Every structure is written in structure tokens, then in C-alpha cells.
Amino acid sequence: MMMPDATLKTRFTPKALKPIDLPQQFVSGCFSPCGAFFFAGSMDGQLGRWCVVPDTVEPELIALPTLTGLTAWVSVCVALPDGKHVVAADSWGNLAAWSYCADTIEPVWKVANAHDGWIRSLVISPDGQTIATCGRDGRVLFWSTSGQKKSEIVVSGDLSIVRFAPDGKSLFVGSLEGKVGQWAWSGDTSQTASLETSAKLREFDASPLFKVNRLQDVGGVRALAISPDGSTLLVGGTQPVNGGNVQGKPTLLPFNIADGSLKKKAELGTDGDVYVTDLEWHHDGCWLITTSGNPGQGKLLTWRVEDEQPLAEVKLSNCHLVRQHPSGRWFAALTTNANSNGNGKVLDKSGEYLGNRSPLQVLVLPS
Amino acid sequence: MTDKLCKPWEHRFSRRQWLNGVSATGIASAGLPFGPALADELVKQRKQVLFVWIDGGMSQYESWDPKPNSPFGGPFRPIDTAVPGIQVCELMPRSAKIMQHLCVIRGMSTQDNSHSAGVPRIQRGDPKNRGVTYPFFGSSVAKLIGSQGTGLPAYVSIKPGSGGFIYQDAGFLGPQFGAVAFGDGKPPENFSLPESITDADDELRQLLRKKADERYRLRRRPESTEATGYIFDSARELMRQRAMFDLSKVAQKDRDRYGEHEFGRHMLLARQMLEVGVTFVKVTSYGWDTHGDNFNGHASLMPRFDQAFASIVEDLHDRGMLDNVLVIAMSEFGRTPRINGHVGRDHFPEAWSLAMSGRGIRRGLTVGKTNAKGTAVEGDAYDIGHMFHTWFNALGIDTNKTQFDNHGQPLPIAHEEMHAVKDALAAV
């Protein structure tokens, strides 16, 4: 293992700019391919939409009318590469798409009960033609970009993440039971297939990220990404110590995709830091990683597989995801406000029950 | 006791136990001798409690009081139940199907948001402070109803971890009314007689023990000597009933229904104990303090609770026992509407839910309600004192006429400024 030198550390140490205060709590987010729009999924069925103000020293967001049509948690949203549509899914199993440049706030198409319950992940195939979704019902479903169901794959478990390989020839599915599998993907979705049988290429042992504690299944696969060259699979989560108030070290498991071997086990914090929540490859040559643990504890890290230590880390309150702006000049981490916890009734100055918010922390790497 | 259908060892009543049982069941005028018909009547009139303690705090949103598509409602869907108009969280489909047997109090509002103080405070009924330690509900029932002639401990606790005798639960009532705890649902060690000791040998040994007890009693306070004798007597009866601990003898179908997990096994043992006549069975489930990852936590916690809870209510109903057994499932508080940065919910005593069924309880309804976001109770709010009144009344104990006697000090059995929740009580 290598120790990153000081120059490299400096190069990959993000600078936090002024956070953008979003008005409520959000659980998902994405940019449009042109970078002019930002979307965030709320906890009450709305897809927030903002215009990203260009050419400012520090990015700003201007709120646009919220997109409607979903319910409960809008758990995932992704902008299609067509530059016109954003697709989102909710925790009640609904899937919908909007034309985000249009005035209307209603979806252009919607599939009610696309899954039986919580859709946890949604991803677009590298060719931009297929939407893959997975969720608590243990299924991976494939959709056209106009919302037509193309095929269905039955995988058992509570499926937390689906990702396509960069070459589009296989896909990876992770579950909250700590399982990760790779299946062949031909793009031919004319028939329902069973990934458990013929198409399965490999399993990756992510069991350190899962345990049963009394009645509770704890941990599982919380983040998953494939390196741009398709050689390495990164699986993130925690090594659970207990259930209830879940504790555990945020952990990354990098696997060699060719043979399924584990390259190392990278622990990125203490037991209170808990989960690796998201992973994105930064084009400058490092991974952007977010963690979220006990209220107030969270980080954004820059990291390379070959190094023993992270290149750098920035403490941020409960980071749940990171998204790079398409300009490549900055990226944003969805966080939770400080002092987000506390027992009993907490009221604001007007006597209203106080909820939390999701500040969007803008960060840049030194040029 | 000479009836051919009524074996002596099936009715080992001590004088105290008999008087206790007779007075509690209100059939003092029935008189002796009695045969199987009266024995059946005794069983029918038996008063029992199943108290399911969900330690740490079950979320009301993810269980009995869903707030769909609201800012604090969480990710899960509400589902319809067997009772039109009542919905519960999708994580409890089996409880939804037996809603006609349940009464859910959605208007709970209690005083303590900490575990350390809140757990005993809730289970002691949060009475007015009089400088004495009140008994847990189980100990109160053990005192007021007793073993009802079974010879078994009146108050048992099935819990994860270690077992033993939890005298602290009894408060001022004295150690006799503490809980006999079965750690991990297992009988105490050395529960079976060594093979070298015959039943006759054992009887002789017990006679010797009783002689020793009598001498011991002369030099001790009666509370401690009565507790000692009680423990020995009930332990011997438990030994006779030890087959109930062997869940491998229970049909696989039932074990599957309850779940092979810790809570499922413990609830199945609770069914066995209720069937042999234990008055008060407490089952504890730990691990519900979901300050972090609340939703994924409840996604596995709730279905396992649901399968065991619904199974035992179904079984009590199918066995005709639901009219005898008061069933209560509750935590020390609910969980906050606010979702913290660890995607958890914190402690929230201000507005939460509990579920009941069985003896004396009106079924197939909810009582009380919270506002649209679940942040406060709307209308009547119920504290734990209200529930103690309700439960005692459901067991036929008039809280206005019954008092504890703490060495000559009369003490109310439930908070005297509160009252029973009448809507939750079955019409008499």
C-alpha cells in the first residue's frame, strides 16, 4: 500500500464553499446533464427543482415549481441523458418522469406500483436506453425511457442498489443482507429472466457489512460503484456492531471484478461514523465518498484504492450523497443540519414542531 | 379431590394459594369439595395477562399510527386492516388481519423521555410520589390476583439474556411478588431431578426443607420467609411443568408461524405458560432504540414482532383464552416525528401508541388520535396512569375500591387523579 504524498493530499483536499440551505429534508438528488438544473427528492412525495445559477463565484440555486406525482419518500432521482427528462421513484413503489424544462409539474409518464413497495435504486444503462430499478420486493425491473416495462429479474432479498458496468455488458446488484452479485446484461430485454440461474456471473462476499442483531437485520450494502475502467467494484456500508442505534465503522470493500477477490478492507472512521452512504468517481482520479453516522457526524472523503489512508476528508454533518456538477468545477454533498436529534417535542419560535433540513454543501477541488 | 378425572397432583393447592385464588375469582361461595366442572369453571374464570415489553421504543409511525405521505410519515405504506377504516403500517400485515381482536390506543402521552427513568416509571404506573417504590404492573397483578391455585409463579418474565428472580419489580409489596425470569426462555439450571433421586426421595427432602424453613421463619421477617417458601413451592411446580420449556415438542407449523427468532421462541413459550395457567407472563424484546437507521431497522424488527404477536393473539382466540388473557404490547415511549441525521427517530413520549386485546378489552377499534403529522395528541390524551386503571378494571379489579396495604399505609393501586379509558373497556 502507498502513502499519498503531501502534494497529492493537497491536490485532493476539497474546499467547502458556502452551503445552500434547502428548505426541508431530502433523501435523493441529481443534476441535469447540462448542469442547469438540480433536483432533490423529499420525504413527502415531492421532487424539488432548482435552476443552477451559472457563472457565479459560488453556485446558487433558484427554486422552481416542485414536481409532483409521487408519494412518501422520493428515494431516488436520475436525469436522463436526453437532456429533457428526470426520472424518480418513491418508497411506495411508484416510478415517474417529468419534462423538467416545461411549465407543468405533472409527470409525463408514471407507473403506479412499479414495485411492491420501496424502490431503493434507479440507474440508467450506459447506452441511455434502459432504466433499471430495484427495491424491497427483491426484484430488478427494466424500463424503457418512456416507462414501458421491458423485463423483470427476480433476485431475493431487500435490494438496495443496482449499477451497470461501464461497458454495459453486466450489472451489479447489492442487498441489505450484504450480498452482491454480478449478472450478464445483453440489453435484450424481451423476456423475463431469472438472474439466480443462467445469467449470474459472480458473487462478491460483502458479508462483513451485515449482521443480525436480535430481531434486526443491520447494515448491508449502502453504496456501490464500479471504477471507470471496469476493473474494480467498490462496496460501501458499515461493519455493524449493534442494531437499534446502529454503530459501526464506515467500511469500503474493493473487489477485483475479474476474479471476485477482495483487495482490502478500508475502514474510514470510528464506530460513530457508521455508514458509507455514497460513492462517485471524480474525473481527476479519486473517489468521492460520503459517510453519515451519529447525528452531526459525517464526512466527505477523497480516496484511492491503492492508498492506505484517505487523501483528505472534510467533516460535514451527516452526508447522504455526493453529486458532481457536470461542469466538473464543483460537486455537492447532501447533508443534514446540525442539532438534528433530540428527545421529546422540539418547537420553533412560532410554536410549530421543528423538522430538519438538508443543507447542500458545495465543494471544490483545487485546480 | 377424589373424582377419578381429577388427579391430586393437578390441584396442589396450598391453603394460601387456594384462598388467594378463590377470593380473586370471586367464587368463595362455591365451597368444597369440587369436581371437574368446578375446575373447568376455575379455568374459565382465570385472569391472566400477557405483557409484551418492546424495550427501547417502537415507532408509532412504523406500526400502529401511520401518517402516510406526511413530512414525518416515513417511507412505508399504510395498509387496510380487518376493521374498515383502520390502517396500520405495511410492516405488520398479520396484525392487520386480526385487528378485530385489537384495541389500539393512539393517544398515549406520558411524562418521561429517558430509558433509565422511563422504563420503571411506566411499568410502575407513574403514581404520585409518596416516597415509596411502587410495584411493576406484573407484581401488582401477582399481589392482587395471585397464582389462582396453579402453584406456579404468578409473575414470570421471559427475556433475552440472563434469568433469575427480579425482586426489584415488586417495590414495597415485598420480594415475594417479584418476577421469576427465564433468561433466553430457558428453564433454570439443574431444573430436573438427578436420576439418582426418586420422587419419594424428593418428597422426603421437601419435608426436611419445610421443617428447616419453619425454624428459619421464627428468626426472620415474614416477607422474606414467605418469599423463600413461595419460590421453593413454585419452583417445584415449574419442575413438574418443565415439558413446556421444550419447544421442539411444539408443532413445526407453530414454530414457523411464531418465527424461529428470539422473540418468536419467547412468545411461543409465553403461550405454553399461559396454557398451564401462569397469571402474568411478561415477554421482553430488546433492540428497539432506533436512533439510527430507524426505517431499515423497523423493516426487519416489525415483521418479526408482527408474526409472533399476531400468532399468539390468534392462538389465544382459537383456544378460547382471549376472554381470560389481557394482552398488552407497549414500549416506554414512542419515537420522534423528526428524522435525525442518522436517519433515526429519537424518544417521544408526547404522542404514541400501544396495543391491547383480550380480557375486558373492547376490540376492533382505535382510541384517541394524533394530529395529521403525528406531532401531538388531538383530544383526550392518556397517561400510563389511565392505562393502569384500564387494565385493572379489565381484570375485574375496581381501582376505586382496591388499595395496597404497605405496612398499614393504604396506597392507591393506580394514579388517583386518573381514570380508566372507558372507550377501551368491553361492556360488562
PDB file of C-alpha atoms in Angstrom, chain A residues 25 43-45 70-73 91-92 115-118 120 136 176 212 214-217 222 244-247 274-275 292-295 318 320 336 339-346 352-356, chain B residues 68-72 74-78 90-91 113 160 261-263 285-293 295-297 299-301 304-305 336-343 346-350 375-376:
ATOM      1  CA  GLN A  25     -35.275  17.249   4.370  1.00  0.00           C
ATOM      2  CA  MET A  43     -39.758  12.867   2.343  1.00  0.00           C
ATOM      3  CA  ASP A  44     -43.295  13.812   1.365  1.00  0.00           C
ATOM      4  CA  GLY A  45     -43.634  12.911  -2.281  1.00  0.00           C
ATOM      5  CA  LEU A  70     -45.078  10.692  -6.200  1.00  0.00           C
ATOM      6  CA  THR A  71     -45.740   9.812  -2.571  1.00  0.00           C
ATOM      7  CA  ALA A  72     -43.794   9.419   0.674  1.00  0.00           C
ATOM      8  CA  TRP A  73     -40.014   9.287   0.188  1.00  0.00           C
ATOM      9  CA  SER A  91     -40.847   4.346  -1.356  1.00  0.00           C
ATOM     10  CA  TRP A  92     -44.383   3.260  -2.183  1.00  0.00           C
ATOM     11  CA  HIS A 115     -42.528  -2.288  -7.474  1.00  0.00           C
ATOM     12  CA  ASP A 116     -44.258  -3.693  -4.423  1.00  0.00           C
ATOM     13  CA  GLY A 117     -43.047  -1.031  -2.018  1.00  0.00           C
ATOM     14  CA  TRP A 118     -39.834   0.886  -1.581  1.00  0.00           C
ATOM     15  CA  ARG A 120     -34.324   1.949  -3.421  1.00  0.00           C
ATOM     16  CA  ARG A 136     -37.535  -4.151  -1.148  1.00  0.00           C
ATOM     17  CA  LEU A 176     -29.284  -5.090   2.631  1.00  0.00           C
ATOM     18  CA  VAL A 212     -28.384  -9.976  12.518  1.00  0.00           C
ATOM     19  CA  ARG A 214     -31.559  -9.790  17.942  1.00  0.00           C
ATOM     20  CA  LEU A 215     -34.546  -9.218  15.650  1.00  0.00           C
ATOM     21  CA  GLN A 216     -32.869  -6.695  13.403  1.00  0.00           C
ATOM     22  CA  ASP A 217     -31.045  -7.083  10.125  1.00  0.00           C
ATOM     23  CA  ARG A 222     -25.311   1.020   1.192  1.00  0.00           C
ATOM     24  CA  GLY A 244     -31.149  -0.111  17.406  1.00  0.00           C
ATOM     25  CA  ASN A 245     -28.938   2.930  17.293  1.00  0.00           C
ATOM     26  CA  VAL A 246     -26.712   1.382  14.650  1.00  0.00           C
ATOM     27  CA  GLN A 247     -22.988   1.799  15.228  1.00  0.00           C
ATOM     28  CA  VAL A 274     -21.265   4.314  10.786  1.00  0.00           C
ATOM     29  CA  TYR A 275     -22.206   4.204   7.113  1.00  0.00           C
ATOM     30  CA  SER A 292     -23.140   9.502   7.838  1.00  0.00           C
ATOM     31  CA  GLY A 293     -23.251   8.348  11.438  1.00  0.00           C
ATOM     32  CA  ASN A 294     -24.467   9.638  14.758  1.00  0.00           C
ATOM     33  CA  PRO A 295     -26.276  12.953  14.372  1.00  0.00           C
ATOM     34  CA  ASN A 318     -24.439  13.554   8.099  1.00  0.00           C
ATOM     35  CA  HIS A 320     -26.039  11.201   2.494  1.00  0.00           C
ATOM     36  CA  THR A 336     -28.387  17.219   7.445  1.00  0.00           C
ATOM     37  CA  ASN A 339     -28.517  19.508  16.075  1.00  0.00           C
ATOM     38  CA  SER A 340     -30.861  17.320  14.112  1.00  0.00           C
ATOM     39  CA  ASN A 341     -31.609  14.998  17.002  1.00  0.00           C
ATOM     40  CA  GLY A 342     -33.128  15.231  20.466  1.00  0.00           C
ATOM     41  CA  ASN A 343     -35.757  13.538  22.545  1.00  0.00           C
ATOM     42  CA  GLY A 344     -39.218  14.929  23.045  1.00  0.00           C
ATOM     43  CA  LYS A 345     -41.015  17.760  21.395  1.00  0.00           C
ATOM     44  CA  VAL A 346     -38.877  20.491  19.840  1.00  0.00           C
ATOM     45  CA  GLU A 352     -44.552  24.692  15.333  1.00  0.00           C
ATOM     46  CA  TYR A 353     -42.971  21.287  15.654  1.00  0.00           C
ATOM     47  CA  LEU A 354     -39.453  21.575  14.289  1.00  0.00           C
ATOM     48  CA  GLY A 355     -38.310  19.356  11.452  1.00  0.00           C
ATOM     49  CA  ASN A 356     -34.873  19.081   9.925  1.00  0.00           C
TER      50      ASN A 356
ATOM     51  CA  PRO B  68     -48.846   8.426   5.076  1.00  0.00           C
ATOM     52  CA  ASN B  69     -47.185  10.934   2.813  1.00  0.00           C
ATOM     53  CA  SER B  70     -46.605  13.492   5.539  1.00  0.00           C
ATOM     54  CA  PRO B  71     -43.233  15.128   6.247  1.00  0.00           C
ATOM     55  CA  PHE B  72     -42.550  12.830   9.188  1.00  0.00           C
ATOM     56  CA  GLY B  74     -41.507   7.814   6.779  1.00  0.00           C
ATOM     57  CA  PRO B  75     -41.190   5.637   3.704  1.00  0.00           C
ATOM     58  CA  PHE B  76     -43.712   2.914   4.382  1.00  0.00           C
ATOM     59  CA  ARG B  77     -47.243   2.469   3.135  1.00  0.00           C
ATOM     60  CA  PRO B  78     -50.349   2.167   5.278  1.00  0.00           C
ATOM     61  CA  GLU B  90     -47.376  -2.223   5.930  1.00  0.00           C
ATOM     62  CA  LEU B  91     -44.706  -3.802   8.140  1.00  0.00           C
ATOM     63  CA  ASN B 113     -38.331  10.639  27.634  1.00  0.00           C
ATOM     64  CA  PRO B 160     -33.157 -12.280  26.379  1.00  0.00           C
ATOM     65  CA  HIS B 261     -36.018 -15.923  16.066  1.00  0.00           C
ATOM     66  CA  GLU B 262     -35.584 -14.972  19.699  1.00  0.00           C
ATOM     67  CA  PHE B 263     -38.875 -13.137  20.064  1.00  0.00           C
ATOM     68  CA  SER B 285     -37.841  -7.782  23.254  1.00  0.00           C
ATOM     69  CA  TYR B 286     -34.692  -5.673  23.229  1.00  0.00           C
ATOM     70  CA  GLY B 287     -33.110  -3.630  20.466  1.00  0.00           C
ATOM     71  CA  TRP B 288     -35.792  -1.100  19.579  1.00  0.00           C
ATOM     72  CA  ASP B 289     -33.951   2.114  20.374  1.00  0.00           C
ATOM     73  CA  THR B 290     -33.607   3.125  16.741  1.00  0.00           C
ATOM     74  CA  HIS B 291     -31.865   6.496  16.983  1.00  0.00           C
ATOM     75  CA  GLY B 292     -30.005   5.440  13.858  1.00  0.00           C
ATOM     76  CA  ASP B 293     -31.263   3.768  10.693  1.00  0.00           C
ATOM     77  CA  PHE B 295     -36.534   2.694   8.892  1.00  0.00           C
ATOM     78  CA  ASN B 296     -34.317  -0.156   7.798  1.00  0.00           C
ATOM     79  CA  GLY B 297     -34.333  -1.211  11.428  1.00  0.00           C
ATOM     80  CA  ALA B 299     -38.224  -3.031   8.258  1.00  0.00           C
ATOM     81  CA  SER B 300     -36.862  -6.170   9.910  1.00  0.00           C
ATOM     82  CA  LEU B 301     -37.921  -5.593  13.525  1.00  0.00           C
ATOM     83  CA  ARG B 304     -40.714 -10.354  13.345  1.00  0.00           C
ATOM     84  CA  PHE B 305     -42.721  -8.693  16.084  1.00  0.00           C
ATOM     85  CA  THR B 336     -39.989  11.357  17.387  1.00  0.00           C
ATOM     86  CA  PRO B 337     -41.697  12.637  14.285  1.00  0.00           C
ATOM     87  CA  ARG B 338     -38.436  14.402  13.424  1.00  0.00           C
ATOM     88  CA  ILE B 339     -35.995  12.244  11.492  1.00  0.00           C
ATOM     89  CA  ASN B 340     -32.445  12.934  12.620  1.00  0.00           C
ATOM     90  CA  GLY B 341     -29.275  12.982  10.536  1.00  0.00           C
ATOM     91  CA  HIS B 342     -28.595   9.310  11.308  1.00  0.00           C
ATOM     92  CA  VAL B 343     -31.968   8.626   9.666  1.00  0.00           C
ATOM     93  CA  ASP B 346     -35.409   9.729  18.972  1.00  0.00           C
ATOM     94  CA  HIS B 347     -37.571   9.314  22.090  1.00  0.00           C
ATOM     95  CA  PHE B 348     -41.067  10.754  22.011  1.00  0.00           C
ATOM     96  CA  PRO B 349     -43.411  10.318  24.975  1.00  0.00           C
ATOM     97  CA  GLU B 350     -45.715  13.120  23.818  1.00  0.00           C
ATOM     98  CA  THR B 375     -46.638  15.563  16.400  1.00  0.00           C
ATOM     99  CA  ALA B 376     -49.281  15.811  19.147  1.00  0.00           C
TER     100      ALA B 376
END
